Amino acid sequence: MAPPRDDTPRYRQIADELRARITSGALPAGAPLPTEVELMQQWSVARGTVREAIALLRAEGLITTARHRGSHVRPRWPVRRLGMDRYKTETRQRDEQPAEKATSFTKDQGIDWSAYTMDKDFTEVPADPNLARLLEVAEGEPLLRRHFVFRSHGVPQQISISYLLLAMVGGTPVADPDNEPWPGGNIAQLATLGVNVDQVREQVRTRMPTPDEAKTLGIGDSVPVLTITRTMLAAGRPVEAAVDIVLPGDRVELDYVIDL
């Protein structure tokens, strides 16, 4: 009796085998995939078929592909929970000033302060209509724009673009990038100016990354990102806005408790 016919397209068969080797650990994180020529010879298929298989695995976030370097297995990072109590780490830094330095990011990542580094860029900008709405100021109001890339053990894990009122922070240590990273983050920083954050609002959505975001986070262009728009308030007044906190969608999950 003839064996049952497999109607699965050849590119999917190739992808299925490679996926199985990746998930089993036979192809560990960072390992190169067979070259296009090797796969063409192994499966007796055209180059276009191999490229379809590679594209499918890349879309699933299993591999990354770089020109002149080929395709490699993408590292699997632990999934971190973003809980409702994450900012309590920063209020403790403000109120108790413990010996152990921390921020909400180090709590999320489960890392010591020594493993936390960042890239930073500070510039002064006028408030556009969206920022004016979030911060409840007039369009054109001078703001301090802070672009951060947060790293855990040197690996980029999060992008944040944050805005503070220049009238509030200009000329203070908060506006000096040399003071970053600052234990307790924004909450502890603003407390030094007599501004006590007592409420945080967040809006969460998902989207595909921009090319720059994908490159910075090392995720390729097919892995969705989680984005958070955050506003910090003190006595009902907005004092900080982050319009794009960007995290790789396959590395985080939101953890909420809703009491009814």
Coordinates of C-alpha atoms in Angstrom, one line a residue:
M1 CA 0.0 0.0 0.0
A2 CA 1.3 3.4 -0.9
P3 CA 2.1 5.7 2.0
P4 CA -0.5 8.5 2.7
R5 CA 0.2 11.6 0.7
D6 CA 1.4 14.7 2.5
D7 CA -0.2 17.7 1.0
T8 CA 1.6 20.1 3.3
P9 CA 3.5 22.7 1.2
R10 CA 7.2 22.1 1.0
Y11 CA 8.1 25.4 2.6
R12 CA 5.9 24.5 5.6
Q13 CA 7.6 21.1 5.8
I14 CA 11.0 22.7 6.0
A15 CA 9.8 25.2 8.5
D16 CA 8.2 22.5 10.6
E17 CA 11.5 20.5 10.8
L18 CA 13.5 23.6 11.6
R19 CA 11.0 24.7 14.3
A20 CA 11.2 21.3 15.9
R21 CA 14.9 21.4 16.0
I22 CA 14.8 24.9 17.6
T23 CA 12.1 24.0 20.2
S24 CA 14.0 20.8 21.2
G25 CA 17.2 22.6 21.7
A26 CA 19.0 20.8 18.8
L27 CA 19.5 24.3 17.4
P28 CA 20.2 26.4 20.5
A29 CA 19.9 30.1 20.9
G30 CA 22.4 31.9 18.6
A31 CA 23.0 28.9 16.5
P32 CA 23.1 29.4 12.7
L33 CA 20.5 27.8 10.6
P34 CA 21.6 25.7 7.6
T35 CA 22.3 28.0 4.6
E36 CA 19.9 28.4 1.8
V37 CA 22.0 26.3 -0.5
E38 CA 22.2 23.5 2.1
L39 CA 18.4 23.5 2.6
M40 CA 17.9 23.6 -1.2
Q41 CA 20.1 20.5 -1.6
Q42 CA 18.6 18.7 1.4
W43 CA 15.0 19.2 0.3
S44 CA 15.5 19.3 -3.4
V45 CA 13.6 22.6 -3.7
A46 CA 14.1 26.0 -5.2
R47 CA 15.6 29.0 -3.4
G48 CA 12.2 30.7 -3.2
T49 CA 10.7 27.8 -1.3
V50 CA 13.6 27.9 1.2
R51 CA 13.1 31.6 1.6
E52 CA 9.4 31.1 2.3
A53 CA 10.2 28.7 5.1
I54 CA 12.8 31.1 6.6
A55 CA 10.3 34.0 6.4
L56 CA 7.7 31.9 8.3
L57 CA 10.1 31.2 11.1
R58 CA 11.1 34.8 11.2
A59 CA 7.5 35.9 11.4
E60 CA 7.0 33.6 14.4
G61 CA 9.9 35.3 16.2
L62 CA 12.0 32.1 16.3
I63 CA 14.9 33.4 14.2
T64 CA 16.6 36.6 13.0
T65 CA 18.2 37.2 9.7
A66 CA 20.9 39.7 8.9
R67 CA 22.5 40.4 5.5
H68 CA 25.8 38.7 5.0
R69 CA 25.3 36.8 8.3
G70 CA 22.4 34.5 7.5
S71 CA 19.7 33.3 9.9
H72 CA 20.3 32.5 13.6
V73 CA 18.1 31.2 16.3
R74 CA 16.7 34.0 18.4
P75 CA 17.5 33.9 22.1
R76 CA 14.5 33.1 24.3
W77 CA 14.2 35.6 27.2
P78 CA 12.2 34.9 30.3
V79 CA 8.7 36.3 30.2
R80 CA 8.4 39.1 32.8
R81 CA 5.2 40.1 34.5
L82 CA 4.3 43.8 34.7
G83 CA 2.2 43.9 37.9
M84 CA 0.1 46.7 39.3
D85 CA 2.5 47.1 42.2
R86 CA 5.6 47.7 40.2
Y87 CA 5.8 51.4 41.0
K88 CA 5.8 50.6 44.7
T89 CA 9.5 49.8 44.2
E90 CA 10.0 53.5 43.4
T91 CA 7.9 54.9 46.2
R92 CA 9.9 52.8 48.6
Q93 CA 13.1 54.3 47.2
R94 CA 11.5 57.8 47.7
D95 CA 10.0 57.2 51.2
E96 CA 12.3 54.6 52.8
Q97 CA 15.6 55.1 50.9
P98 CA 16.7 51.5 51.3
A99 CA 20.3 50.6 50.9
E100 CA 19.5 48.4 47.9
K101 CA 19.0 50.5 44.8
A102 CA 16.1 49.7 42.5
T103 CA 13.5 50.9 40.0
S104 CA 10.4 49.4 38.5
F105 CA 12.5 48.2 35.6
T106 CA 14.9 46.3 37.9
K107 CA 11.9 44.7 39.6
D108 CA 10.4 43.7 36.3
Q109 CA 13.6 42.2 35.2
G110 CA 14.5 40.6 38.5
I111 CA 18.0 42.0 38.4
D112 CA 20.4 43.7 40.7
W113 CA 21.3 47.3 40.3
S114 CA 24.8 46.3 38.9
A115 CA 23.1 44.6 35.9
Y116 CA 21.1 47.7 35.0
T117 CA 22.5 50.1 32.4
M118 CA 20.9 52.5 29.9
D119 CA 21.4 54.6 26.8
K120 CA 20.2 58.1 27.2
D121 CA 19.6 61.3 25.2
F122 CA 18.1 64.5 26.7
T123 CA 16.8 67.3 24.5
E124 CA 14.5 70.3 25.0
V125 CA 11.4 70.3 22.8
P126 CA 8.0 72.2 22.5
A127 CA 4.9 70.3 23.5
D128 CA 3.0 69.0 20.5
P129 CA -0.8 68.7 20.6
N130 CA -0.7 65.2 22.1
L131 CA 1.8 66.1 24.8
A132 CA -0.1 69.3 25.6
R133 CA -3.2 67.2 26.2
L134 CA -1.4 64.6 28.4
L135 CA 0.4 67.2 30.5
E136 CA -2.5 69.8 30.4
V137 CA -0.3 72.6 29.2
A138 CA -0.4 74.9 26.2
E139 CA 1.0 73.7 22.8
G140 CA 4.6 74.9 22.5
E141 CA 5.2 74.6 26.3
P142 CA 9.0 73.8 26.7
L143 CA 9.6 70.2 27.8
L144 CA 12.5 68.0 28.6
R145 CA 12.5 65.0 26.3
R146 CA 14.4 62.0 27.6
H147 CA 15.0 59.0 25.3
F148 CA 16.1 55.9 27.2
V149 CA 17.1 52.3 26.2
F150 CA 17.0 50.2 29.3
R151 CA 19.4 47.2 29.4
S152 CA 19.6 44.1 31.5
H153 CA 23.0 42.6 31.6
G154 CA 23.8 44.7 28.6
V155 CA 20.9 43.5 26.5
P156 CA 18.3 46.1 25.4
Q157 CA 14.9 45.2 27.0
Q158 CA 12.9 48.4 26.9
I159 CA 12.7 51.8 25.1
S160 CA 11.1 54.8 26.9
I161 CA 10.5 58.3 25.6
S162 CA 9.6 60.5 28.6
Y163 CA 8.7 64.2 28.9
L164 CA 8.9 66.5 31.9
L165 CA 8.0 70.1 32.3
L166 CA 11.1 72.2 31.7
A167 CA 9.8 74.9 34.1
M168 CA 9.8 72.3 36.8
V169 CA 13.0 70.4 36.2
G170 CA 15.2 72.8 34.2
G171 CA 18.6 73.5 35.9
T172 CA 18.0 70.8 38.5
P173 CA 19.8 67.4 38.9
V174 CA 16.8 65.8 37.3
A175 CA 17.7 67.4 34.0
D176 CA 21.3 66.1 34.1
P177 CA 21.7 62.9 32.1
D178 CA 24.8 62.1 34.1
N179 CA 22.6 61.3 37.1
E180 CA 20.9 58.4 35.2
P181 CA 20.1 55.7 36.1
W182 CA 18.5 57.2 39.2
P183 CA 17.3 54.9 42.0
G184 CA 13.5 55.2 42.3
G185 CA 13.2 56.6 38.8
N186 CA 10.8 59.4 38.0
I187 CA 9.0 59.2 41.4
A188 CA 12.2 59.6 43.4
Q189 CA 13.5 62.3 41.1
L190 CA 10.5 64.5 41.3
A191 CA 10.3 64.0 45.1
T192 CA 13.7 65.9 45.3
L193 CA 11.8 68.9 43.8
G194 CA 9.0 68.6 46.3
V195 CA 6.7 66.9 43.8
N196 CA 5.1 63.7 45.2
V197 CA 3.6 61.5 42.5
D198 CA 0.5 59.9 43.9
Q199 CA -1.2 58.4 40.8
V200 CA -0.1 56.7 37.6
R201 CA -2.3 56.3 34.5
E202 CA -1.3 53.8 31.8
Q203 CA -2.8 52.9 28.4
V204 CA -1.6 49.7 26.8
R205 CA -1.7 48.6 23.2
T206 CA 0.2 46.4 20.8
R207 CA 1.5 47.1 17.3
M208 CA 4.4 46.1 15.0
P209 CA 7.7 47.7 15.8
T210 CA 9.2 50.5 13.7
P211 CA 12.5 49.5 11.9
D212 CA 14.5 51.5 14.5
E213 CA 12.7 49.8 17.4
A214 CA 13.2 46.4 16.0
K215 CA 16.9 47.0 15.5
T216 CA 17.4 48.5 19.0
L217 CA 15.5 45.6 20.7
G218 CA 17.0 43.0 18.5
I219 CA 13.6 41.5 17.6
G220 CA 13.3 41.7 13.9
D221 CA 10.4 43.4 12.2
S222 CA 7.9 40.5 12.7
V223 CA 7.6 40.4 16.5
P224 CA 4.9 42.7 18.0
V225 CA 5.7 45.2 20.7
L226 CA 3.7 46.2 23.7
T227 CA 3.5 50.0 24.1
I228 CA 2.5 51.9 27.2
T229 CA 1.4 55.5 27.3
R230 CA 2.0 56.7 30.9
T231 CA 1.0 59.8 32.8
M232 CA 2.2 60.5 36.3
L233 CA 0.2 62.9 38.5
A234 CA 0.8 64.7 41.8
A235 CA -2.3 66.0 43.5
G236 CA -4.2 65.7 40.3
R237 CA -1.7 67.6 38.2
P238 CA 0.2 65.8 35.3
V239 CA 3.9 66.1 36.0
E240 CA 5.4 63.5 33.6
A241 CA 4.3 61.8 30.4
A242 CA 5.8 58.9 28.5
V243 CA 4.2 58.5 25.1
D244 CA 6.0 55.4 24.1
I245 CA 7.3 52.8 26.5
V246 CA 8.1 50.0 24.1
L247 CA 8.7 46.3 25.1
P248 CA 9.1 43.2 23.0
G249 CA 5.7 41.5 23.0
D250 CA 7.2 38.0 23.6
R251 CA 9.1 39.0 26.7
V252 CA 6.4 40.5 28.9
E253 CA 2.9 39.9 30.2
L254 CA 0.5 42.1 32.1
D255 CA -0.5 40.9 35.5
Y256 CA -3.7 42.6 37.0
V257 CA -5.8 42.0 40.0
I258 CA -9.3 43.5 39.9
D259 CA -11.3 43.5 43.1
L260 CA -15.1 43.5 42.5

